[in-house]
XYZ file of C-alpha atoms in Angstrom:
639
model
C -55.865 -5.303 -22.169
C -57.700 -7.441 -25.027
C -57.125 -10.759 -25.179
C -54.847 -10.473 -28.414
C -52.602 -8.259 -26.353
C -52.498 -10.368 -23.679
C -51.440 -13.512 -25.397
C -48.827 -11.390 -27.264
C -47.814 -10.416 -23.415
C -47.401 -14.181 -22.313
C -46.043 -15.814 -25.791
C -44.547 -12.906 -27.979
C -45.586 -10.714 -30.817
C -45.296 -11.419 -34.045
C -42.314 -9.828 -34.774
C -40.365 -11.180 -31.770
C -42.020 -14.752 -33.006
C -40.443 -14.471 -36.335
C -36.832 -13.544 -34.412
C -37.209 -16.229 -32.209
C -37.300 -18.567 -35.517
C -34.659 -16.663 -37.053
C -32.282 -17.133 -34.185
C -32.936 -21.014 -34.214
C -31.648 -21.292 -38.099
C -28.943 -19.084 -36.837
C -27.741 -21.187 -34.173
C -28.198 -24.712 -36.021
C -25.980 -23.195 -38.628
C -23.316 -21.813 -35.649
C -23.596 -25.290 -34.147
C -22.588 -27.164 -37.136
C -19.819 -25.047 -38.025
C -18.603 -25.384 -34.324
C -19.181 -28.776 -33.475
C -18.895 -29.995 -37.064
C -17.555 -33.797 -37.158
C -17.471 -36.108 -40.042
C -20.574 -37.602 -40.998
C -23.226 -35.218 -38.257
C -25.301 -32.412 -38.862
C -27.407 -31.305 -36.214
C -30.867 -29.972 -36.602
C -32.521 -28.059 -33.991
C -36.102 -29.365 -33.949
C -38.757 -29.368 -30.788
C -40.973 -26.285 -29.411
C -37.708 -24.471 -29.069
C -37.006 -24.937 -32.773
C -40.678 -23.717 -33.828
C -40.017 -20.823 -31.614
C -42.352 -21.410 -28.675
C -40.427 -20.093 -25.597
C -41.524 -22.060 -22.544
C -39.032 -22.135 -19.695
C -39.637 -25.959 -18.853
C -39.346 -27.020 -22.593
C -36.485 -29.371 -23.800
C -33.727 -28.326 -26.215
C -34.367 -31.412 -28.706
C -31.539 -31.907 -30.917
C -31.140 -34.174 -33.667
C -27.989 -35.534 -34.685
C -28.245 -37.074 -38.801
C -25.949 -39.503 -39.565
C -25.082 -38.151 -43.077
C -22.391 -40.788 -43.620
C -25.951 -42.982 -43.356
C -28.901 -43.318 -46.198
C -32.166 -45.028 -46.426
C -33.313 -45.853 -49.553
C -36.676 -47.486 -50.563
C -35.527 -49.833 -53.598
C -32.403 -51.952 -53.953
C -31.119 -50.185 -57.011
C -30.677 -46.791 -55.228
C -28.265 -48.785 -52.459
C -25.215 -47.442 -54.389
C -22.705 -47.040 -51.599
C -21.542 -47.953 -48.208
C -24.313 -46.702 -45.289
C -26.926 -47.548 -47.169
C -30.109 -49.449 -46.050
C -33.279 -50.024 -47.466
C -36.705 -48.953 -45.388
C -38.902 -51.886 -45.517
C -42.015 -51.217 -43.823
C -43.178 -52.626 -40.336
C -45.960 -55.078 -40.316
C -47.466 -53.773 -37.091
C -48.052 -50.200 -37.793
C -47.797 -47.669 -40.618
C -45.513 -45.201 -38.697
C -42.595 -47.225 -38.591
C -40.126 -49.118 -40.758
C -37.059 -52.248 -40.455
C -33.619 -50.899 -41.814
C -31.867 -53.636 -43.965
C -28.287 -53.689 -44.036
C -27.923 -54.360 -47.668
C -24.447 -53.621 -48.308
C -23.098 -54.983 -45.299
C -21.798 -51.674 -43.930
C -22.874 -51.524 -40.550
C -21.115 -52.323 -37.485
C -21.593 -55.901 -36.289
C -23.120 -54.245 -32.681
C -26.316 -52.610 -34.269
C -26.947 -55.651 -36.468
C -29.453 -58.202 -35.339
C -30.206 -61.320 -38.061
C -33.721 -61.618 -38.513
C -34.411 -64.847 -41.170
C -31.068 -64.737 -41.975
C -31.165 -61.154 -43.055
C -28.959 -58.212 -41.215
C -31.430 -55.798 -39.793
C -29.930 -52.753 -38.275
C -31.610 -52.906 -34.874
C -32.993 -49.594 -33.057
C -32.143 -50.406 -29.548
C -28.412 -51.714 -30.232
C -27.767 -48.809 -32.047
C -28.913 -46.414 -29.160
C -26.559 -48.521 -27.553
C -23.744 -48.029 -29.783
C -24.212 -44.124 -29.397
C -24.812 -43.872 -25.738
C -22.930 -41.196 -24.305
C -21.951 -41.287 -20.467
C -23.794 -39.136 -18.340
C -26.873 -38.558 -20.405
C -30.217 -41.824 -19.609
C -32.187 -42.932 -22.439
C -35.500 -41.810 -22.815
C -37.194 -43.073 -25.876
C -35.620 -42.244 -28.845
C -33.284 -39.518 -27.238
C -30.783 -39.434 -24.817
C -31.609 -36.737 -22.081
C -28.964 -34.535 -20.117
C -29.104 -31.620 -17.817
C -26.587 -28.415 -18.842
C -26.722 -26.406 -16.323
C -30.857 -25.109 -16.042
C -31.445 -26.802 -19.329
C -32.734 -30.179 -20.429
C -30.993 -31.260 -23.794
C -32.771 -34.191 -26.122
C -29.790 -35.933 -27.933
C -31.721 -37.885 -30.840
C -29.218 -39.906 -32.886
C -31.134 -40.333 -36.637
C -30.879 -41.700 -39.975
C -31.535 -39.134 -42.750
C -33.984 -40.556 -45.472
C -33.817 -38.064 -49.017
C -36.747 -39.574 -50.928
C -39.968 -39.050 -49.534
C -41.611 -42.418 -47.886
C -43.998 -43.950 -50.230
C -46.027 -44.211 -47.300
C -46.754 -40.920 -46.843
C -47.824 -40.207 -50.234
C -51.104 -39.556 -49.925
C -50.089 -36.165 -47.488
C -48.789 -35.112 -51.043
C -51.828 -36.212 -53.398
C -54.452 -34.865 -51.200
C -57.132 -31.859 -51.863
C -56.327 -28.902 -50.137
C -59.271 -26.387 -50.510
C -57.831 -23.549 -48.550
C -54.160 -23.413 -49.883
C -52.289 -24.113 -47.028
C -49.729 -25.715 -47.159
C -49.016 -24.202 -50.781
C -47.583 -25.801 -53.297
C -44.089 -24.997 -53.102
C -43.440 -25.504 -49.634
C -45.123 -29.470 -50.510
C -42.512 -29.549 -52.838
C -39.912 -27.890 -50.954
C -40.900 -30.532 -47.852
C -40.864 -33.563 -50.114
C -37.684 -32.445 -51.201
C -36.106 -32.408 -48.085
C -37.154 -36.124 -47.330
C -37.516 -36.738 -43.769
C -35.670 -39.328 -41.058
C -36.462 -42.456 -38.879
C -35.659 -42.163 -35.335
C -34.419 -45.484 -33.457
C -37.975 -46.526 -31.361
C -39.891 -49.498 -31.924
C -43.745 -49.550 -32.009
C -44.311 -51.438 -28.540
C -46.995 -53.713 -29.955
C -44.644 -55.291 -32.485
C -42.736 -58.361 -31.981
C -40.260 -56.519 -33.385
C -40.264 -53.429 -31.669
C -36.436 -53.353 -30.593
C -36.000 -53.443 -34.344
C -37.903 -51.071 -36.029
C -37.873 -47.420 -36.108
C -40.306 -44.519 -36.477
C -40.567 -42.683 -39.113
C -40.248 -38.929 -37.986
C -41.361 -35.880 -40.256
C -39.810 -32.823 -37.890
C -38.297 -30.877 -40.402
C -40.947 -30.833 -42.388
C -43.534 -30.014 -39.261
C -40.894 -27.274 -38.705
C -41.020 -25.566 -42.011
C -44.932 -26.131 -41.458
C -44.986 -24.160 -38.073
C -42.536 -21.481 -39.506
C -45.210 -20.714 -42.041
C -48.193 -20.546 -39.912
C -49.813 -16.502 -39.112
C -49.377 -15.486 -35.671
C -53.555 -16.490 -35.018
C -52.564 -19.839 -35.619
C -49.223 -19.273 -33.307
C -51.003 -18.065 -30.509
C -54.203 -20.833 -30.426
C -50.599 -23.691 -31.094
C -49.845 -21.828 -27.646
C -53.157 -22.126 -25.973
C -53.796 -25.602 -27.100
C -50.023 -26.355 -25.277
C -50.919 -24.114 -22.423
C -53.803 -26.107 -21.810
C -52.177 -29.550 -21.754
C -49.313 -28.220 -19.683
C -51.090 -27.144 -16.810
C -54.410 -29.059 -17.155
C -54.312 -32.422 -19.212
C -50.946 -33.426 -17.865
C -51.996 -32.637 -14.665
C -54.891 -34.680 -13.874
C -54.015 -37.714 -16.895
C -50.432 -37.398 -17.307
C -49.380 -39.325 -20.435
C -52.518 -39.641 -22.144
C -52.464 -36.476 -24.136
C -48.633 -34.925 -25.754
C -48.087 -31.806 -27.698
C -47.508 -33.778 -30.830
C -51.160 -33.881 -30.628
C -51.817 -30.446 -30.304
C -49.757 -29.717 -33.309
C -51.623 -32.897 -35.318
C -54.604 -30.912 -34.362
C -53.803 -27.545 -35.329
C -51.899 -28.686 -38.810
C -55.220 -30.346 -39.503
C -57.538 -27.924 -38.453
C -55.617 -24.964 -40.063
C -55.833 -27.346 -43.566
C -59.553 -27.487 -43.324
C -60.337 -24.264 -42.412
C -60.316 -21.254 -44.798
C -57.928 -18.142 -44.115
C -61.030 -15.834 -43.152
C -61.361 -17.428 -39.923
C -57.208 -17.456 -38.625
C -58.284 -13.110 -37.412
C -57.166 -11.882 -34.298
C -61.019 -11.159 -33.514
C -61.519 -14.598 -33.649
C -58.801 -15.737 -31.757
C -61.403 -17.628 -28.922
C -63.515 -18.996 -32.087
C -60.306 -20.545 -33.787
C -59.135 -22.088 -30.181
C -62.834 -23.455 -29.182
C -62.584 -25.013 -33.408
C -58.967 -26.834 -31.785
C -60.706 -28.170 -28.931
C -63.521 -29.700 -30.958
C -61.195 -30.560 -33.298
C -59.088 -32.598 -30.138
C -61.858 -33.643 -28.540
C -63.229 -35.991 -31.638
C -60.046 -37.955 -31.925
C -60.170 -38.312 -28.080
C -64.056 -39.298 -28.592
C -62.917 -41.879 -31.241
C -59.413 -42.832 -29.710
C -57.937 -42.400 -33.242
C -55.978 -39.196 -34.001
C -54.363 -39.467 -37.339
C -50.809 -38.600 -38.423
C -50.663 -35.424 -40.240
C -48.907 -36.911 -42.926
C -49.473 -40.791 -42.536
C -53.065 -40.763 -41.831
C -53.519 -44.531 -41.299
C -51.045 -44.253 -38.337
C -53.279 -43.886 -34.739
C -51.018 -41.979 -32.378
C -53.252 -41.999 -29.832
C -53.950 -45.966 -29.390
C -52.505 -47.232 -26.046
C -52.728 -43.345 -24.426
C -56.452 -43.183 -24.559
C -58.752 -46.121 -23.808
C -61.721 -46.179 -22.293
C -61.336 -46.394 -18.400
C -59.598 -42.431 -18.929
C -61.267 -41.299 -22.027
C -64.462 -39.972 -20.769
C -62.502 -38.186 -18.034
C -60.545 -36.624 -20.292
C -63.670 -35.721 -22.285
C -65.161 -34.262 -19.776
C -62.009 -31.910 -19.193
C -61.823 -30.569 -23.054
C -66.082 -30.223 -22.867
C -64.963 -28.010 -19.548
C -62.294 -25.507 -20.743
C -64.600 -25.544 -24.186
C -66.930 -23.694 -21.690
C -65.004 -21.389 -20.413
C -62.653 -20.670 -23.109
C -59.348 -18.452 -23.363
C -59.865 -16.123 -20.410
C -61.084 -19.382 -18.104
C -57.642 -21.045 -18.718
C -55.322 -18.367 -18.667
C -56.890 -17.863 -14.751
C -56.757 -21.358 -14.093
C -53.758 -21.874 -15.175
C -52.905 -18.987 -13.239
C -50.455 -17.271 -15.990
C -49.099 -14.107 -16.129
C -45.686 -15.151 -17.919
C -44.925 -18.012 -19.549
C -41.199 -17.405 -18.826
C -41.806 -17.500 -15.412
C -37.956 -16.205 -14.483
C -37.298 -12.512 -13.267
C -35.827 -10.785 -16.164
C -34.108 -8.214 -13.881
C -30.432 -9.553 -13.988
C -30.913 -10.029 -18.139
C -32.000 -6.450 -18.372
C -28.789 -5.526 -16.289
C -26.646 -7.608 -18.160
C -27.493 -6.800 -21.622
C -29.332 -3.379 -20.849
C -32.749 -4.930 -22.702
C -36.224 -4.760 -22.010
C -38.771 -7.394 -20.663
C -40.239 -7.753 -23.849
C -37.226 -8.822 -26.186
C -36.006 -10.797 -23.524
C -39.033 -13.229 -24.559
C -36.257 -14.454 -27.033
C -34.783 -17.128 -24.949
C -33.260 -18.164 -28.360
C -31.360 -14.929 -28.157
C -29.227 -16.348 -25.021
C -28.642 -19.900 -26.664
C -27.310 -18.184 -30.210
C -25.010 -15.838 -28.266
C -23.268 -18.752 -25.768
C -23.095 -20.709 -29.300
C -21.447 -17.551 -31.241
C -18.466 -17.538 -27.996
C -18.029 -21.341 -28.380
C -17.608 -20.424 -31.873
C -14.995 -17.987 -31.662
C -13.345 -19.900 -28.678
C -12.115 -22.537 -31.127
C -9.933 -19.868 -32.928
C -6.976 -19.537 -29.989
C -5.845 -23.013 -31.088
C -5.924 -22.720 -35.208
C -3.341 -20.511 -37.159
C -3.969 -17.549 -38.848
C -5.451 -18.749 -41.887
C -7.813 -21.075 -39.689
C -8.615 -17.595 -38.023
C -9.593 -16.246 -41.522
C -11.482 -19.419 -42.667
C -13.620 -19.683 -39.091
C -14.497 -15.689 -39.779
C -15.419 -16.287 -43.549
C -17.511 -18.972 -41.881
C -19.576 -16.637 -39.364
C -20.092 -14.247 -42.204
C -21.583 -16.470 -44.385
C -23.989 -17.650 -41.650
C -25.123 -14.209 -40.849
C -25.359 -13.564 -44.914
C -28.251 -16.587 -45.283
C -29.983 -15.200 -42.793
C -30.803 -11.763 -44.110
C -34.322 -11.401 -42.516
C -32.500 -12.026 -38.988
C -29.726 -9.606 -40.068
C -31.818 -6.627 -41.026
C -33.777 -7.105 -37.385
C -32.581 -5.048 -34.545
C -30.984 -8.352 -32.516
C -27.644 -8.253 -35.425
C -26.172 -5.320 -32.906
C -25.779 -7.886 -30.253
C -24.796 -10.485 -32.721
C -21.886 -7.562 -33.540
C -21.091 -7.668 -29.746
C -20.907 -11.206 -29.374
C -19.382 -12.283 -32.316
C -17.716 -9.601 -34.660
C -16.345 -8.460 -31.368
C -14.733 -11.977 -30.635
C -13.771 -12.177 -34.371
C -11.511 -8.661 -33.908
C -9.882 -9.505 -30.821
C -8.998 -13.198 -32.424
C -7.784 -11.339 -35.687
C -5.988 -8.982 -33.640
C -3.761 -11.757 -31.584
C -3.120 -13.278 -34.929
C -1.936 -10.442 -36.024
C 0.173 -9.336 -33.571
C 1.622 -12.350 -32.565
C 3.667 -12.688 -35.891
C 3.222 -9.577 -37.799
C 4.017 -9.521 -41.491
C 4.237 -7.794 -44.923
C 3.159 -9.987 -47.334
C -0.441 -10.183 -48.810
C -2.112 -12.240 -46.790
C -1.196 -9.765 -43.634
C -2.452 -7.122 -45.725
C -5.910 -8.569 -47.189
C -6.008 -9.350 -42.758
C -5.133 -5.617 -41.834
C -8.360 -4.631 -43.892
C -10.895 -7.146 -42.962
C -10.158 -5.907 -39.423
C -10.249 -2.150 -40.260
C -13.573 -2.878 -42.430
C -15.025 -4.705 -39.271
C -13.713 -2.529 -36.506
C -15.579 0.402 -38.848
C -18.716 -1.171 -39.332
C -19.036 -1.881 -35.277
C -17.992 1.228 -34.132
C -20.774 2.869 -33.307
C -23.067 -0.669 -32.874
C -23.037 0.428 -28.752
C -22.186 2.725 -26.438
C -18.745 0.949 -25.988
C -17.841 -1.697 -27.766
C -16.785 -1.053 -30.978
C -15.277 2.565 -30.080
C -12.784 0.660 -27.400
C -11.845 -2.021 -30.043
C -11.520 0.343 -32.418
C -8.951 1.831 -29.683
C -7.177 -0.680 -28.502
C -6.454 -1.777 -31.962
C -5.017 1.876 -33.070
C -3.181 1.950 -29.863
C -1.633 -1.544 -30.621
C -0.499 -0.177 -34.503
C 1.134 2.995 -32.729
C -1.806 5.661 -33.883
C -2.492 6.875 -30.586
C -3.815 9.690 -31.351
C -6.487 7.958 -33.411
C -7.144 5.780 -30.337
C -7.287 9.609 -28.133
C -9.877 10.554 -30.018
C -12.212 7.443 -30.328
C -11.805 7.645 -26.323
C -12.424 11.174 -26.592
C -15.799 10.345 -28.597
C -16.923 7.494 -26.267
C -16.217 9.591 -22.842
C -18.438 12.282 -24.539
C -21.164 10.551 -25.566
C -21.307 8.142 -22.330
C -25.106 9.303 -20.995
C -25.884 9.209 -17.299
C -28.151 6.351 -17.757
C -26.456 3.550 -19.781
C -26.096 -0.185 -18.604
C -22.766 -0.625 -18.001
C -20.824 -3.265 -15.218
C -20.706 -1.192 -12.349
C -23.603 -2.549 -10.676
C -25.099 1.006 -9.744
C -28.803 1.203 -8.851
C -29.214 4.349 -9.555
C -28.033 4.108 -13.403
C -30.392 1.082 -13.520
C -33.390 3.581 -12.380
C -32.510 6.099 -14.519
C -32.266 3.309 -17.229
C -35.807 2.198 -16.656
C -36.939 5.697 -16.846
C -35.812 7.124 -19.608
C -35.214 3.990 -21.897
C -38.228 1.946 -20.779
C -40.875 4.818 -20.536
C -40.594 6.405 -24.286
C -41.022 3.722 -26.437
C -37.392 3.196 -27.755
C -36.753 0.136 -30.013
C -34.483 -2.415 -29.353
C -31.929 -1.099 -31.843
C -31.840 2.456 -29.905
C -31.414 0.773 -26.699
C -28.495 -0.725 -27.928
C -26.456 2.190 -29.125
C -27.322 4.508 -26.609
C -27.595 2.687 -23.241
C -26.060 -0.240 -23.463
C -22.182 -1.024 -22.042
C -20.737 -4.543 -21.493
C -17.955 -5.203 -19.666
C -14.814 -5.437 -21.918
C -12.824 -8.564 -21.116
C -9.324 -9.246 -21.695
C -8.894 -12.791 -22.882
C -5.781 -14.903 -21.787
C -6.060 -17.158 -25.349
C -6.141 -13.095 -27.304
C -2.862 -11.962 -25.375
C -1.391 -10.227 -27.915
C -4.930 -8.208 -28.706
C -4.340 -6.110 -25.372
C -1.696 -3.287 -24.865
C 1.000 -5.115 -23.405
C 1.435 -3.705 -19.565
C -1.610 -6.075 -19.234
C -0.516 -9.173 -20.436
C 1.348 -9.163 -17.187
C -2.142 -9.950 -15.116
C -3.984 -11.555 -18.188
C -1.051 -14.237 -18.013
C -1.714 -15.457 -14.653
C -6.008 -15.128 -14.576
C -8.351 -16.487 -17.580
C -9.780 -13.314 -17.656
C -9.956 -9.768 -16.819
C -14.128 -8.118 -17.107
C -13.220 -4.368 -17.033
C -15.699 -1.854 -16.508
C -15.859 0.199 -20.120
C -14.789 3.371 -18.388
C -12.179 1.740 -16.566
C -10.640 0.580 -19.455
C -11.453 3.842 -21.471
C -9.178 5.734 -18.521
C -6.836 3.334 -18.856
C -5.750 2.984 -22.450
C -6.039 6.622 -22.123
C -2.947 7.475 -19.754
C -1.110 4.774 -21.755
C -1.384 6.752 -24.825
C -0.601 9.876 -22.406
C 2.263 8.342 -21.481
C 3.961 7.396 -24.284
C 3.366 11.082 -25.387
C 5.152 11.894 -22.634
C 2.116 14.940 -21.617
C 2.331 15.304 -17.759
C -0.384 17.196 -17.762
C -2.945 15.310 -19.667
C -1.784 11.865 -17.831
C -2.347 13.254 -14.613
C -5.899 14.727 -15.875
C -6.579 11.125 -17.077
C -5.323 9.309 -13.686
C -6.873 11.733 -11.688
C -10.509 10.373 -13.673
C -9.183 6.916 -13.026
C -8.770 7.291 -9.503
C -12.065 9.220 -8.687
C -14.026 6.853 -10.850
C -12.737 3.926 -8.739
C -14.452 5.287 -5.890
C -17.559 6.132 -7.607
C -20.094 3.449 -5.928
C -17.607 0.514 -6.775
C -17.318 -2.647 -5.431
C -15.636 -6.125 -4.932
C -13.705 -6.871 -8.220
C -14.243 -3.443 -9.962
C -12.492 -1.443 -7.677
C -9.836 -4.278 -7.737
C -9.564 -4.217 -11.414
C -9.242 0.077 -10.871
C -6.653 0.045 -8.777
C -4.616 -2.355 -10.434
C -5.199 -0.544 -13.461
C -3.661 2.547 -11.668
C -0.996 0.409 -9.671
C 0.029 -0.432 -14.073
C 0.363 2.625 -15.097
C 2.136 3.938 -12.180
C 4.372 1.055 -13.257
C 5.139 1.801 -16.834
C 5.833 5.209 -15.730
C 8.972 3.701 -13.837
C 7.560 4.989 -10.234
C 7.460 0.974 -8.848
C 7.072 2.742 -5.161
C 3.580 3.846 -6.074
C 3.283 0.735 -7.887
C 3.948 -0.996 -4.887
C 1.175 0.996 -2.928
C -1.637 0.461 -5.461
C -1.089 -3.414 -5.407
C -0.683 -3.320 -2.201
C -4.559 -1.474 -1.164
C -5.776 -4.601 -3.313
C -4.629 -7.101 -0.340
C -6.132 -5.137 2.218
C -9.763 -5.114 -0.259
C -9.649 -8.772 -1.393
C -6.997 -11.230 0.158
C -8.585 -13.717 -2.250
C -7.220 -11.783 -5.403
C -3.810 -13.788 -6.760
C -2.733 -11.727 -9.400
C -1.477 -8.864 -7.593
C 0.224 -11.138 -5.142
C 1.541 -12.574 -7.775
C 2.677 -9.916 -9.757
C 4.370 -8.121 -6.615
């Protein structure tokens, strides 16, 4: 393996690169429509939001006050919020906030000569949330495996005068171009509530921070320049901060590479020069550690280093970058003993969603699709034309991201989230079902979206698709999408059962010819479908019986396929088909099964025997559950 294809092995090819940076956009725009309150947009900024993909990397999130605005004269203070940046005596990276209208809360003000400054440390203050510790300029929690960066900001749309000279200067090589100088000036930038710890007035000021901008800069960068951005982080992560923790961050391996990319020309950024460009980093790194001054990317006077570096650690550290220098890529990828940077087994994700080791290098992919539930879990408590709004919403996210949408990952996105969308529209429906228009215009959005899904996997959109002609009374429409789904279910698809063998056979044939993502999908993939307590009225309505007492119900796809098949059977009244279909039903429940599917099987049966009026079998088929799983309250319950 060359090195090129072994750094695309430990940080992702290009193409999975440019999804990971897709998926971010995605889920900033899914999180604001979610958690959208007055006067707060979030912005997903960080490694994560450059779409670098290390495990022990923090989810930093900014929060922008848009209800907030800092202006740089006092004739553009027009309205209540505003305050006027008025730059910090002590360093060029950070700025005071005056409160010139007044506006502010009296808690974040601090009088300074008479004069309300909006101080950084009571405002942190004023936006502390319990559970979560300040750490700089961000409050930190832990969700679950995950550490979040909350960073409460001020948004700033005129660019600082300060950082003018980023704009004015001579760029040789064209990068950044034009446009995207204008589309970053544009976009302005925010300050961030931390002082500069040699000023006076340090629990005043605030820092002046350009990470939109340096995001729209690492978006643009070739996947050369991705790969050394990696190498350069690799090699603070497991050396720098190692022996000198503190004295080196990754801000300064991205200061280096945005500077060294700038002065370079394009020839150089080739994959056959991938050791060249990282050992040009390096030397790049290892001046500004030489000189203890490493400049700003955009405010050039401002030394980020001072107070990290000095000289009882510098030569140490010197003598570090002069070592991996030596022995370049190969030296530090064996040092730092790597062989994956996510460092997780990927066996239980490649159960669960039926992908390969590869893709699953989009952790992104995981964050979006938790954020596209959250999104749809909000519908259960909003009325039908709240349903309707909150699903004009998700399309409209997908739309802007076209790139992202033409990419093989929009079949999960369909499973995740168009999915949701049907079974919401479907409970609205069917909840209080109408004639008028706006029933109508909602009967064909869900036909056009159960059509466009049904064939986006194995399962999913052909038991939707089902359920909801079952529901409308056009069971013989549902017969035959079961019909087509029970054909076409292949011996080795990823499905909930949990079988070994399947999972084999899966690796073999899936893993070993070179399918894409997008085949993998459609033909081997099968989630569980669950029946939601908050979409009660989406589900044929024998179940609602058990989905009223549990939160949830994951059925195994052919469980449920057997299922809503002797329903239709028997409200056809054909003996002989509904026999054919329990007698499926009950041999599949014995088919390697265990714990909760066989539970779910049975009580499936133990249901249909019930509709069918014969409550002694009934009876019996609850009853085997006890004996299984004691634990299990909804069949004790129900009998």
């Amino acid at each position: 393996m060359d090195l090129s294809s072994r750094l695309n092995y430990l940080f992702g090819t290009e193409q999975y690169v440019g999804m990971r940076r897709q998926l971010v956009l995605l889920r900033e725009k899914i999180i604001n429509y979610i958690y959208h309150e007055e006067n707060q947009h979030v912005i997903c900024s960080g490694s994560l939001g450059e779409g670098v993909a290390y495990p022990e990397s923090d989810d930093d999130v900014m929060i922008s006050l848009t209800n907030c605005r800092i202006v740089t004269t006092y004739r553009e203070a027009t309205r209540n919020g505003d305050v006027l940046m008025v730059p910090s005596e002590s360093s060029n990276g950070y700025c005071r906030l005056l409160d010139v209208r007044g506006s502010h809360p009296e808690d974040v003000i601090h009088m300074i000569q008479g004069m309300p400054f909006v101080s950084s440390s009571l405002f942190k203050q004023h936006f502390a949330v319990e559970g979560r510790y300040i750490h700089g300029p961000c409050q930190s929690e832990t969700i679950g495996f995950n550490e979040y960066d909350f960073a409460y900001c001020i948004p700033c749309y005129t660019w600082p005068d300060i950082a003018n000279v980023w704009v004015v200067r001579e760029r040789s090589n064209g990068w950044p171009s034009c446009e995207m100088i204008r589309d970053i000036v544009g976009n302005g930038c925010h300050v961030v509530p931390i002082g500069n710890s040699d000023s006076p007035y340090a629990d005043h000021e605030w820092r002046i921070s350009f990470s939109v901008a340096e995001r729209t800069l690492m978006h643009s960068i070739n996947h050369v320049q991705f790969l050394v951005y990696n190498l350069l982080r690799l090699t603070l992560k497991r050396v720098l901060e190692k022996n000198f923790p503190g004295a080196i961050c990754s801000y300064f391996m991205k200061t280096t590479l945005f500077f060294t990319v700038e002065n370079t020309p394009k020839q150089l950024w080739q994959k056959n020069n991938l050791e060249t460009c990282f050992k040009v980093c390096l030397s790049v790194l290892y001046d500004y550690v030489d000189h203890i001054y490493c400049p700003n990317y955009f405010i050039p006077e401002y030394n980020m280093i001072k107070r990290k570096v000095n000289h009882s650690n510098r030569h140490q550290v010197l003598g570090i970058l002069r070592t991996h220098h030596f022995i370049g890529v190969a030296g530090i990828l064996h040092l730092s003993g790597e062989s994956s940077c996510l460092g997780v087994s990927l066996s239980r994700k490649v159960m669960e969603f039926g992908l390969d080791r590869e893709f699953m290098f989009s952790y992104h992919l995981l964050k979006v699709l938790v954020e596209i539930e959250n999104f749809f879990n909000i519908l259960p408590h909003a009325n039908t034309a709240c349903c309707m709004l909150n699903l004009y919403k998700f399309w409209s996210v997908l739309k802007c991201n076209r790139t992202f949408l033409e990419s093989e990952s929009k079949h999960i996105i369909w499973k995740k989230g168009i999915s949701s969308c049907c079974l919401k529209l479907m409970d609205q429906l069917f909840t209080s079902p109408g004639i008028n228009k706006q029933y109508n215009r909602l009967y064909k959005t869900l036909e056009t979206l159960l059509r466009k899904g049904y064939d986006r996997d194995v399962t999913t959109g052909k038991l939707t698709m089902a359920t909801y002609m079952y529901l409308v009374g056009k069971r013989e429409s549902a017969l035959c999408a079961i019909r087509q789904l029970l054909s076409e279910y292949p011996p080795y698809v990823i499905d909930a059962s949990g079988d070994e063998l399947k999972a084999q056979a899966y690796i073999e044939v899936m893993c070993s010819r070179g399918y894409n993502i997008n085949y993998k999908i459609r033909h081997a993939h099968a989630p569980p479908y669950r029946l939601y307590k908050h979409c009660l009225n989406a589900f044929p309505s024998p179940y609602k019986m058990w989905i009223t007492i549990t939160t949830e119900v994951p059925l195994d796809p052919l469980t449920y396929a057997y299922f809503l098949e002797s329903l239709c059977h028997t409200h056809h009244q054909n003996q002989i088909r509904l026999m054919k279909s329990l007698k499926c039903l009950v041999n599949y429940k014995d088919d390697k099964k265990v714990g909760y599917n066989i539970v779910y099987t049975r009580m499936c049966v133990g249901i249909i025997k019930y509709v069918q009026g014969d409550s002694q079998s009934a009876c019996r088929w609850f009853g085997s559950v006890f004996v299984m799983k004691e634990t299990i309250t909804p069949p004790r319950v129900q009998l």
